[in-house]
């Protein structure tokens, strides 16, 4: 076998360390994204209740889109 055993162990150790750092960063990014999505979901304005008997409020939504 070629190569210094200490060098191979250092390469393996650094590879594992980099993998752990990348995994931690991905978890942190995922938690931040989930936090932003959850807070934006609960902060959105409430939808108005549909009280018009005509076609389920389609006319109301069309009027809002053209205004």
CSV table of N, CA and C in Angstrom, one decimal:
chain,number,residue,atom,x,y,z
A,1,UNK,N,0.8,-1.2,0.0
A,1,UNK,CA,0.0,0.0,0.0
A,1,UNK,C,0.9,1.2,0.0
A,2,UNK,N,0.4,2.2,-0.7
A,2,UNK,CA,1.2,3.5,-0.8
A,2,UNK,C,0.5,4.5,0.0
A,3,UNK,N,1.3,5.5,0.4
A,3,UNK,CA,0.8,6.6,1.1
A,3,UNK,C,1.0,6.5,2.6
A,4,UNK,N,1.1,7.6,3.3
A,4,UNK,CA,1.4,7.6,4.7
A,4,UNK,C,0.1,7.4,5.4
A,5,UNK,N,0.0,6.5,6.4
A,5,UNK,CA,-1.3,6.2,7.1
A,5,UNK,C,-1.8,7.5,7.8
A,6,UNK,N,-0.9,8.3,8.3
A,6,UNK,CA,-1.3,9.5,9.0
A,6,UNK,C,-2.0,10.5,8.1
A,7,UNK,N,-1.4,10.5,6.8
A,7,UNK,CA,-2.0,11.4,5.8
A,7,UNK,C,-3.4,11.0,5.4
A,8,UNK,N,-3.6,9.7,5.3
A,8,UNK,CA,-4.9,9.1,4.9
A,8,UNK,C,-5.9,9.4,6.0
A,9,UNK,N,-5.5,9.2,7.3
A,9,UNK,CA,-6.3,9.5,8.4
A,9,UNK,C,-6.7,10.9,8.5
A,10,UNK,N,-5.8,11.8,8.2
A,10,UNK,CA,-6.1,13.3,8.2
A,10,UNK,C,-7.1,13.6,7.1
A,11,UNK,N,-7.0,13.0,5.9
A,11,UNK,CA,-7.9,13.3,4.8
A,11,UNK,C,-9.3,12.8,5.2
A,12,UNK,N,-9.4,11.6,5.8
A,12,UNK,CA,-10.6,11.0,6.2
A,12,UNK,C,-11.3,11.9,7.3
A,13,UNK,N,-10.5,12.3,8.2
A,13,UNK,CA,-11.0,13.2,9.3
A,13,UNK,C,-11.5,14.5,8.8
A,14,UNK,N,-10.8,15.1,7.9
A,14,UNK,CA,-11.2,16.4,7.3
A,14,UNK,C,-12.5,16.2,6.4
A,15,UNK,N,-12.5,15.1,5.7
A,15,UNK,CA,-13.7,14.8,4.9
A,15,UNK,C,-15.0,14.6,5.8
A,16,UNK,N,-14.8,13.9,6.9
A,16,UNK,CA,-15.9,13.8,7.8
A,16,UNK,C,-16.3,15.1,8.5
A,17,UNK,N,-15.3,15.9,8.8
A,17,UNK,CA,-15.6,17.2,9.4
A,17,UNK,C,-16.3,18.1,8.4
A,18,UNK,N,-15.9,18.1,7.2
A,18,UNK,CA,-16.6,18.9,6.2
A,18,UNK,C,-18.0,18.4,6.0
A,19,UNK,N,-18.2,17.1,6.0
A,19,UNK,CA,-19.6,16.6,5.8
A,19,UNK,C,-20.5,17.0,7.0
A,20,UNK,N,-19.9,17.0,8.2
A,20,UNK,CA,-20.7,17.4,9.4
A,20,UNK,C,-21.1,18.9,9.3
A,21,UNK,N,-20.1,19.7,8.9
A,21,UNK,CA,-20.4,21.1,8.7
A,21,UNK,C,-21.4,21.4,7.7
A,22,UNK,N,-21.4,20.7,6.6
A,22,UNK,CA,-22.3,20.9,5.5
A,22,UNK,C,-23.7,20.4,6.0
A,23,UNK,N,-23.8,19.3,6.7
A,23,UNK,CA,-25.1,18.8,7.2
A,23,UNK,C,-25.7,19.8,8.2
A,24,UNK,N,-24.8,20.4,9.1
A,24,UNK,CA,-25.3,21.4,10.0
A,24,UNK,C,-25.9,22.6,9.3
A,25,UNK,N,-25.1,23.1,8.3
A,25,UNK,CA,-25.6,24.2,7.5
A,25,UNK,C,-26.9,24.0,6.8
A,26,UNK,N,-27.0,22.8,6.3
A,26,UNK,CA,-28.3,22.4,5.6
A,26,UNK,C,-29.5,22.4,6.6
A,27,UNK,N,-29.2,21.9,7.8
A,27,UNK,CA,-30.3,21.8,8.8
A,27,UNK,C,-30.7,23.3,9.2
A,28,UNK,N,-29.7,24.1,9.4
A,28,UNK,CA,-29.9,25.5,9.8
A,28,UNK,C,-30.7,26.2,8.7
A,29,UNK,N,-30.3,26.1,7.4
A,29,UNK,CA,-31.0,26.7,6.3
A,29,UNK,C,-32.5,26.2,6.3
A,30,UNK,N,-32.7,24.9,6.4
A,30,UNK,CA,-34.0,24.3,6.4
A,30,UNK,C,-34.9,24.9,7.5
A,31,UNK,N,-34.3,25.0,8.7
A,31,UNK,CA,-35.0,25.6,9.9
A,31,UNK,C,-35.4,27.0,9.6
A,32,UNK,N,-34.5,27.8,9.1
A,32,UNK,CA,-34.8,29.2,8.8
A,32,UNK,C,-35.9,29.3,7.7
A,33,UNK,N,-35.8,28.5,6.7
A,33,UNK,CA,-36.9,28.5,5.7
A,33,UNK,C,-38.2,28.1,6.2
A,34,UNK,N,-38.2,27.1,7.1
A,34,UNK,CA,-39.5,26.6,7.7
A,34,UNK,C,-40.1,27.7,8.6
A,35,UNK,N,-39.2,28.4,9.3
A,35,UNK,CA,-39.7,29.5,10.2
A,35,UNK,C,-40.3,30.6,9.4
A,36,UNK,N,-39.6,31.0,8.3
A,36,UNK,CA,-40.2,32.0,7.4
A,36,UNK,C,-41.5,31.6,6.8
A,37,UNK,N,-41.6,30.4,6.4
A,37,UNK,CA,-42.9,29.9,5.8
A,37,UNK,C,-44.0,29.9,6.8
A,38,UNK,N,-43.7,29.4,8.0
A,38,UNK,CA,-44.7,29.3,9.0
A,38,UNK,C,-45.2,30.7,9.4
A,39,UNK,N,-44.3,31.6,9.7
A,39,UNK,CA,-44.7,32.9,10.1
A,39,UNK,C,-45.4,33.7,9.0
A,40,UNK,N,-45.0,33.5,7.7
A,40,UNK,CA,-45.7,34.2,6.7
A,40,UNK,C,-47.1,33.5,6.5
A,41,UNK,N,-47.3,32.3,6.8
A,41,UNK,CA,-48.6,31.6,6.7
A,41,UNK,C,-49.6,32.2,7.7
A,42,UNK,N,-49.1,32.4,8.9
A,42,UNK,CA,-50.0,32.9,9.9
A,42,UNK,C,-50.2,34.4,9.9
A,43,UNK,N,-49.3,35.1,9.2
A,43,UNK,CA,-49.4,36.6,9.1
A,43,UNK,C,-50.2,37.0,7.9
A,44,UNK,N,-50.6,36.1,7.0
A,44,UNK,CA,-51.4,36.5,5.8
A,44,UNK,C,-52.7,37.0,6.2
A,45,UNK,N,-53.3,37.9,5.4
A,45,UNK,CA,-54.6,38.5,5.7
A,45,UNK,C,-55.7,37.4,5.6
A,46,UNK,N,-56.7,37.6,6.4
A,46,UNK,CA,-57.8,36.6,6.4
A,46,UNK,C,-58.6,36.8,5.1
A,47,UNK,N,-59.0,35.7,4.5
A,47,UNK,CA,-59.9,35.8,3.3
A,47,UNK,C,-61.3,36.1,3.7
A,48,UNK,N,-61.9,37.0,2.9
A,48,UNK,CA,-63.3,37.4,3.3
A,48,UNK,C,-64.2,36.2,3.1
A,49,UNK,N,-65.2,36.1,4.0
A,49,UNK,CA,-66.2,35.0,3.9
A,49,UNK,C,-67.1,35.3,2.7
A,50,UNK,N,-67.4,34.2,2.0
A,50,UNK,CA,-68.3,34.2,0.8
A,50,UNK,C,-69.7,34.2,1.3
A,51,UNK,N,-70.4,35.4,1.2
A,51,UNK,CA,-71.8,35.4,1.6
A,51,UNK,C,-72.7,35.6,0.4
A,52,UNK,N,-72.2,35.8,-0.8
A,52,UNK,CA,-73.0,36.0,-2.0
A,52,UNK,C,-73.5,34.6,-2.5
A,53,UNK,N,-74.8,34.6,-2.9
A,53,UNK,CA,-75.3,33.3,-3.4
A,53,UNK,C,-75.0,33.0,-4.8
A,54,UNK,N,-74.3,33.9,-5.5
A,54,UNK,CA,-74.1,33.7,-6.9
A,54,UNK,C,-72.8,33.0,-7.2
A,55,UNK,N,-72.8,31.9,-7.8
A,55,UNK,CA,-71.7,31.1,-8.3
A,55,UNK,C,-70.5,31.0,-7.3
A,56,UNK,N,-70.7,31.0,-6.1
A,56,UNK,CA,-69.6,30.7,-5.2
A,56,UNK,C,-68.7,31.9,-5.1
A,57,UNK,N,-69.1,33.1,-5.4
A,57,UNK,CA,-68.2,34.3,-5.2
A,57,UNK,C,-67.3,34.5,-6.4
A,58,UNK,N,-67.5,33.9,-7.5
A,58,UNK,CA,-66.6,34.0,-8.7
A,58,UNK,C,-66.7,35.5,-9.2
A,59,UNK,N,-67.9,36.0,-9.1
A,59,UNK,CA,-68.1,37.4,-9.6
A,59,UNK,C,-67.4,38.4,-8.7
A,60,UNK,N,-67.4,38.1,-7.4
A,60,UNK,CA,-66.7,39.0,-6.5
A,60,UNK,C,-65.2,38.9,-6.7
A,61,UNK,N,-64.6,37.7,-7.0
A,61,UNK,CA,-63.2,37.6,-7.2
A,61,UNK,C,-62.9,38.3,-8.6
A,62,UNK,N,-63.7,38.2,-9.6
A,62,UNK,CA,-63.4,38.8,-10.9
A,62,UNK,C,-63.4,40.3,-10.7
A,63,UNK,N,-64.4,40.8,-9.9
A,63,UNK,CA,-64.4,42.2,-9.7
A,63,UNK,C,-63.2,42.7,-9.0
A,64,UNK,N,-62.7,42.0,-8.1
A,64,UNK,CA,-61.5,42.4,-7.3
A,64,UNK,C,-60.3,42.3,-8.2
A,65,UNK,N,-60.2,41.4,-9.1
A,65,UNK,CA,-59.1,41.3,-10.0
A,65,UNK,C,-59.0,42.4,-11.0
A,66,UNK,N,-60.2,42.9,-11.5
A,66,UNK,CA,-60.2,44.0,-12.5
A,66,UNK,C,-60.1,45.4,-11.9
A,67,UNK,N,-60.3,45.5,-10.6
A,67,UNK,CA,-60.3,46.8,-9.9
A,67,UNK,C,-58.9,47.3,-9.7
